[in-house]
């Protein structure tokens, strides 16, 4: 079993780390003009489809409903999305593209190996693996860049966790 990370194929040596389960949580639109609803977000749909095609990855998705992100698939209560969205931006309202994963560390307790938070802004997309890594890319680059752009976003957000799983299957 192998997984492509940053253009390299990694092979498990100490055992098989597969499958790696990832939960992609879409927090829904920000309270800004020009916000895109999850049902209309072609980038989100393409990212999920890309992730589902990755070797070794098992993907589940959840979309916030009425301002709440369910903690498990069978619950209706959950975390307030506005509180999570606050963790993704700095004091000026810009995405925390290098360290949002630090503020999301508690979400790494969700049973999946990797809990990814997806947030689309008006110009950029933030993808953060709780406790492991964060990446941002321009919406236009993701819309026009196809799988190469999605692979870059995915690898930057999940690369540290994937590397750790291969080293610690």
mmCIF file of C-alpha atoms in Angstrom:
data_model
loop_
_atom_site.group_PDB
_atom_site.id
_atom_site.type_symbol
_atom_site.label_atom_id
_atom_site.label_comp_id
_atom_site.label_asym_id
_atom_site.label_seq_id
_atom_site.Cartn_x
_atom_site.Cartn_y
_atom_site.Cartn_z
ATOM 1 C CA UNK A 1 0.000 0.000 0.000
ATOM 2 C CA UNK A 2 1.371 3.436 -0.814
ATOM 3 C CA UNK A 3 0.279 7.052 -0.568
ATOM 4 C CA UNK A 4 1.472 9.966 -2.652
ATOM 5 C CA UNK A 5 2.600 12.901 -0.506
ATOM 6 C CA UNK A 6 4.229 15.951 -2.088
ATOM 7 C CA UNK A 7 5.014 13.932 -5.189
ATOM 8 C CA UNK A 8 6.755 11.123 -3.285
ATOM 9 C CA UNK A 9 5.431 7.615 -2.892
ATOM 10 C CA UNK A 10 5.858 6.448 0.665
ATOM 11 C CA UNK A 11 5.824 2.750 1.478
ATOM 12 C CA UNK A 12 5.119 1.475 4.955
ATOM 13 C CA UNK A 13 8.146 -0.323 6.330
ATOM 14 C CA UNK A 14 7.213 -1.115 9.925
ATOM 15 C CA UNK A 15 3.691 -2.319 9.150
ATOM 16 C CA UNK A 16 0.644 -1.188 7.288
ATOM 17 C CA UNK A 17 -0.758 2.197 8.321
ATOM 18 C CA UNK A 18 -3.774 1.708 6.074
ATOM 19 C CA UNK A 19 -6.484 2.553 6.071
ATOM 20 C CA UNK A 20 -6.161 6.141 7.222
ATOM 21 C CA UNK A 21 -9.539 7.569 8.069
ATOM 22 C CA UNK A 22 -10.104 11.248 7.427
ATOM 23 C CA UNK A 23 -13.158 13.298 8.314
ATOM 24 C CA UNK A 24 -13.578 16.465 6.270
ATOM 25 C CA UNK A 25 -15.796 18.949 8.097
ATOM 26 C CA UNK A 26 -17.156 21.852 6.084
ATOM 27 C CA UNK A 27 -17.968 24.734 8.437
ATOM 28 C CA UNK A 28 -20.216 26.379 5.878
ATOM 29 C CA UNK A 29 -20.082 29.938 4.612
ATOM 30 C CA UNK A 30 -18.509 32.783 6.509
ATOM 31 C CA UNK A 31 -20.772 35.687 7.392
ATOM 32 C CA UNK A 32 -19.440 37.794 4.498
ATOM 33 C CA UNK A 33 -20.806 39.118 1.253
ATOM 34 C CA UNK A 34 -20.071 36.706 -1.571
ATOM 35 C CA UNK A 35 -20.001 33.635 0.689
ATOM 36 C CA UNK A 36 -20.637 30.310 -1.062
ATOM 37 C CA UNK A 37 -22.939 27.696 0.458
ATOM 38 C CA UNK A 38 -21.527 24.143 0.721
ATOM 39 C CA UNK A 39 -24.099 22.827 -1.766
ATOM 40 C CA UNK A 40 -22.776 25.314 -4.359
ATOM 41 C CA UNK A 41 -19.067 24.928 -3.555
ATOM 42 C CA UNK A 42 -17.397 23.215 -6.512
ATOM 43 C CA UNK A 43 -13.985 23.376 -4.799
ATOM 44 C CA UNK A 44 -15.282 21.445 -1.764
ATOM 45 C CA UNK A 45 -16.900 18.823 -3.988
ATOM 46 C CA UNK A 46 -13.695 18.449 -6.016
ATOM 47 C CA UNK A 47 -11.581 18.176 -2.850
ATOM 48 C CA UNK A 48 -13.783 15.409 -1.440
ATOM 49 C CA UNK A 49 -13.695 13.529 -4.757
ATOM 50 C CA UNK A 50 -9.897 13.927 -4.889
ATOM 51 C CA UNK A 51 -9.501 12.690 -1.292
ATOM 52 C CA UNK A 52 -11.712 9.669 -1.959
ATOM 53 C CA UNK A 53 -9.395 8.629 -4.812
ATOM 54 C CA UNK A 54 -6.280 8.574 -2.618
ATOM 55 C CA UNK A 55 -4.755 5.190 -1.827
ATOM 56 C CA UNK A 56 -5.145 4.170 1.771
ATOM 57 C CA UNK A 57 -7.606 6.978 2.600
ATOM 58 C CA UNK A 58 -11.125 6.415 3.881
ATOM 59 C CA UNK A 59 -13.100 9.646 3.794
ATOM 60 C CA UNK A 60 -16.185 10.729 5.673
ATOM 61 C CA UNK A 61 -17.686 14.174 5.367
ATOM 62 C CA UNK A 62 -19.902 16.335 7.485
ATOM 63 C CA UNK A 63 -21.332 19.756 6.749
ATOM 64 C CA UNK A 64 -22.374 22.161 9.467
ATOM 65 C CA UNK A 65 -26.132 22.633 9.750
ATOM 66 C CA UNK A 66 -27.731 25.674 11.342
ATOM 67 C CA UNK A 67 -24.409 26.812 12.763
ATOM 68 C CA UNK A 68 -23.486 23.491 14.401
ATOM 69 C CA UNK A 69 -20.882 20.935 13.370
ATOM 70 C CA UNK A 70 -21.903 17.459 14.613
ATOM 71 C CA UNK A 71 -19.116 15.719 16.511
ATOM 72 C CA UNK A 72 -20.223 12.285 15.324
ATOM 73 C CA UNK A 73 -22.335 11.330 12.312
ATOM 74 C CA UNK A 74 -25.305 10.263 14.428
ATOM 75 C CA UNK A 75 -25.647 13.351 16.615
ATOM 76 C CA UNK A 76 -27.603 16.492 15.980
ATOM 77 C CA UNK A 77 -25.816 18.659 18.521
ATOM 78 C CA UNK A 78 -22.256 19.757 18.121
ATOM 79 C CA UNK A 79 -19.760 22.561 18.104
ATOM 80 C CA UNK A 80 -20.824 26.056 17.162
ATOM 81 C CA UNK A 81 -19.305 26.746 13.771
ATOM 82 C CA UNK A 82 -18.827 30.427 14.542
ATOM 83 C CA UNK A 83 -16.519 29.473 17.426
ATOM 84 C CA UNK A 84 -14.484 27.221 15.145
ATOM 85 C CA UNK A 85 -14.388 29.908 12.464
ATOM 86 C CA UNK A 86 -12.945 32.316 15.054
ATOM 87 C CA UNK A 87 -9.995 29.917 15.487
ATOM 88 C CA UNK A 88 -9.239 30.083 11.763
ATOM 89 C CA UNK A 89 -8.725 33.848 11.498
ATOM 90 C CA UNK A 90 -6.366 36.365 13.040
ATOM 91 C CA UNK A 91 -7.262 39.713 14.585
ATOM 92 C CA UNK A 92 -7.645 41.354 11.182
ATOM 93 C CA UNK A 93 -9.961 38.631 9.861
ATOM 94 C CA UNK A 94 -7.371 36.946 7.612
ATOM 95 C CA UNK A 95 -7.056 33.153 7.517
ATOM 96 C CA UNK A 96 -4.394 31.677 9.838
ATOM 97 C CA UNK A 97 -2.754 29.765 7.001
ATOM 98 C CA UNK A 98 0.239 28.515 8.963
ATOM 99 C CA UNK A 99 -1.089 27.716 12.419
ATOM 100 C CA UNK A 100 -4.871 27.253 12.488
ATOM 101 C CA UNK A 101 -4.285 23.566 13.271
ATOM 102 C CA UNK A 102 -2.879 24.526 16.682
ATOM 103 C CA UNK A 103 -6.154 26.083 17.803
ATOM 104 C CA UNK A 104 -8.044 23.072 16.476
ATOM 105 C CA UNK A 105 -5.934 20.531 18.388
ATOM 106 C CA UNK A 106 -8.790 19.347 20.608
ATOM 107 C CA UNK A 107 -10.615 18.131 17.498
ATOM 108 C CA UNK A 108 -7.889 15.545 16.973
ATOM 109 C CA UNK A 109 -9.757 13.529 19.642
ATOM 110 C CA UNK A 110 -12.471 12.736 17.066
ATOM 111 C CA UNK A 111 -12.177 9.000 16.350
ATOM 112 C CA UNK A 112 -10.878 9.402 12.766
ATOM 113 C CA UNK A 113 -7.111 9.505 12.280
ATOM 114 C CA UNK A 114 -7.331 12.957 10.723
ATOM 115 C CA UNK A 115 -9.982 15.569 11.311
ATOM 116 C CA UNK A 116 -9.835 18.168 8.565
ATOM 117 C CA UNK A 117 -11.610 21.484 8.770
ATOM 118 C CA UNK A 118 -12.553 23.030 5.435
ATOM 119 C CA UNK A 119 -13.386 26.725 5.289
ATOM 120 C CA UNK A 120 -14.026 28.653 2.109
ATOM 121 C CA UNK A 121 -13.604 32.374 2.234
ATOM 122 C CA UNK A 122 -14.421 34.878 -0.460
ATOM 123 C CA UNK A 123 -10.952 34.593 -2.065
ATOM 124 C CA UNK A 124 -9.205 31.643 -0.401
ATOM 125 C CA UNK A 125 -9.787 28.164 0.955
ATOM 126 C CA UNK A 126 -8.317 27.014 4.261
ATOM 127 C CA UNK A 127 -7.833 23.300 4.955
ATOM 128 C CA UNK A 128 -6.528 22.343 8.372
ATOM 129 C CA UNK A 129 -5.818 18.943 9.904
ATOM 130 C CA UNK A 130 -6.478 19.384 13.621
ATOM 131 C CA UNK A 131 -3.128 19.390 15.480
ATOM 132 C CA UNK A 132 -1.094 18.573 12.331
ATOM 133 C CA UNK A 133 -1.057 21.198 9.588
ATOM 134 C CA UNK A 134 -2.807 24.021 7.764
ATOM 135 C CA UNK A 135 -2.800 25.178 4.156
ATOM 136 C CA UNK A 136 -4.497 27.955 2.207
ATOM 137 C CA UNK A 137 -4.910 28.435 -1.525
ATOM 138 C CA UNK A 138 -6.672 30.951 -3.703
ATOM 139 C CA UNK A 139 -10.103 29.820 -4.866
ATOM 140 C CA UNK A 140 -9.221 30.735 -8.457
ATOM 141 C CA UNK A 141 -6.104 28.513 -8.353
ATOM 142 C CA UNK A 142 -8.141 25.614 -6.997
ATOM 143 C CA UNK A 143 -10.906 26.093 -9.550
ATOM 144 C CA UNK A 144 -8.494 26.164 -12.485
ATOM 145 C CA UNK A 145 -5.686 23.934 -11.197
ATOM 146 C CA UNK A 146 -7.449 20.568 -11.215
ATOM 147 C CA UNK A 147 -5.972 17.638 -9.340
ATOM 148 C CA UNK A 148 -2.512 19.219 -9.134
ATOM 149 C CA UNK A 149 -3.855 22.135 -7.092
ATOM 150 C CA UNK A 150 -5.993 19.852 -4.932
ATOM 151 C CA UNK A 151 -2.992 17.570 -4.337
ATOM 152 C CA UNK A 152 -0.931 20.531 -3.165
ATOM 153 C CA UNK A 153 -3.623 21.708 -0.751
ATOM 154 C CA UNK A 154 -4.202 18.157 0.542
ATOM 155 C CA UNK A 155 -0.497 17.389 0.996
ATOM 156 C CA UNK A 156 0.230 20.645 2.809
ATOM 157 C CA UNK A 157 -2.664 20.117 5.225
ATOM 158 C CA UNK A 158 -2.262 16.366 5.806
ATOM 159 C CA UNK A 159 1.423 15.708 5.059
ATOM 160 C CA UNK A 160 2.709 15.726 8.651
ATOM 161 C CA UNK A 161 -0.021 13.335 9.814
ATOM 162 C CA UNK A 162 0.459 10.993 6.843
ATOM 163 C CA UNK A 163 4.217 10.928 7.448
ATOM 164 C CA UNK A 164 3.664 10.131 11.123
ATOM 165 C CA UNK A 165 1.219 7.319 10.278
ATOM 166 C CA UNK A 166 3.735 5.714 7.937
ATOM 167 C CA UNK A 167 6.414 5.955 10.614
ATOM 168 C CA UNK A 168 4.001 4.664 13.303
ATOM 169 C CA UNK A 169 1.562 2.240 11.640
#
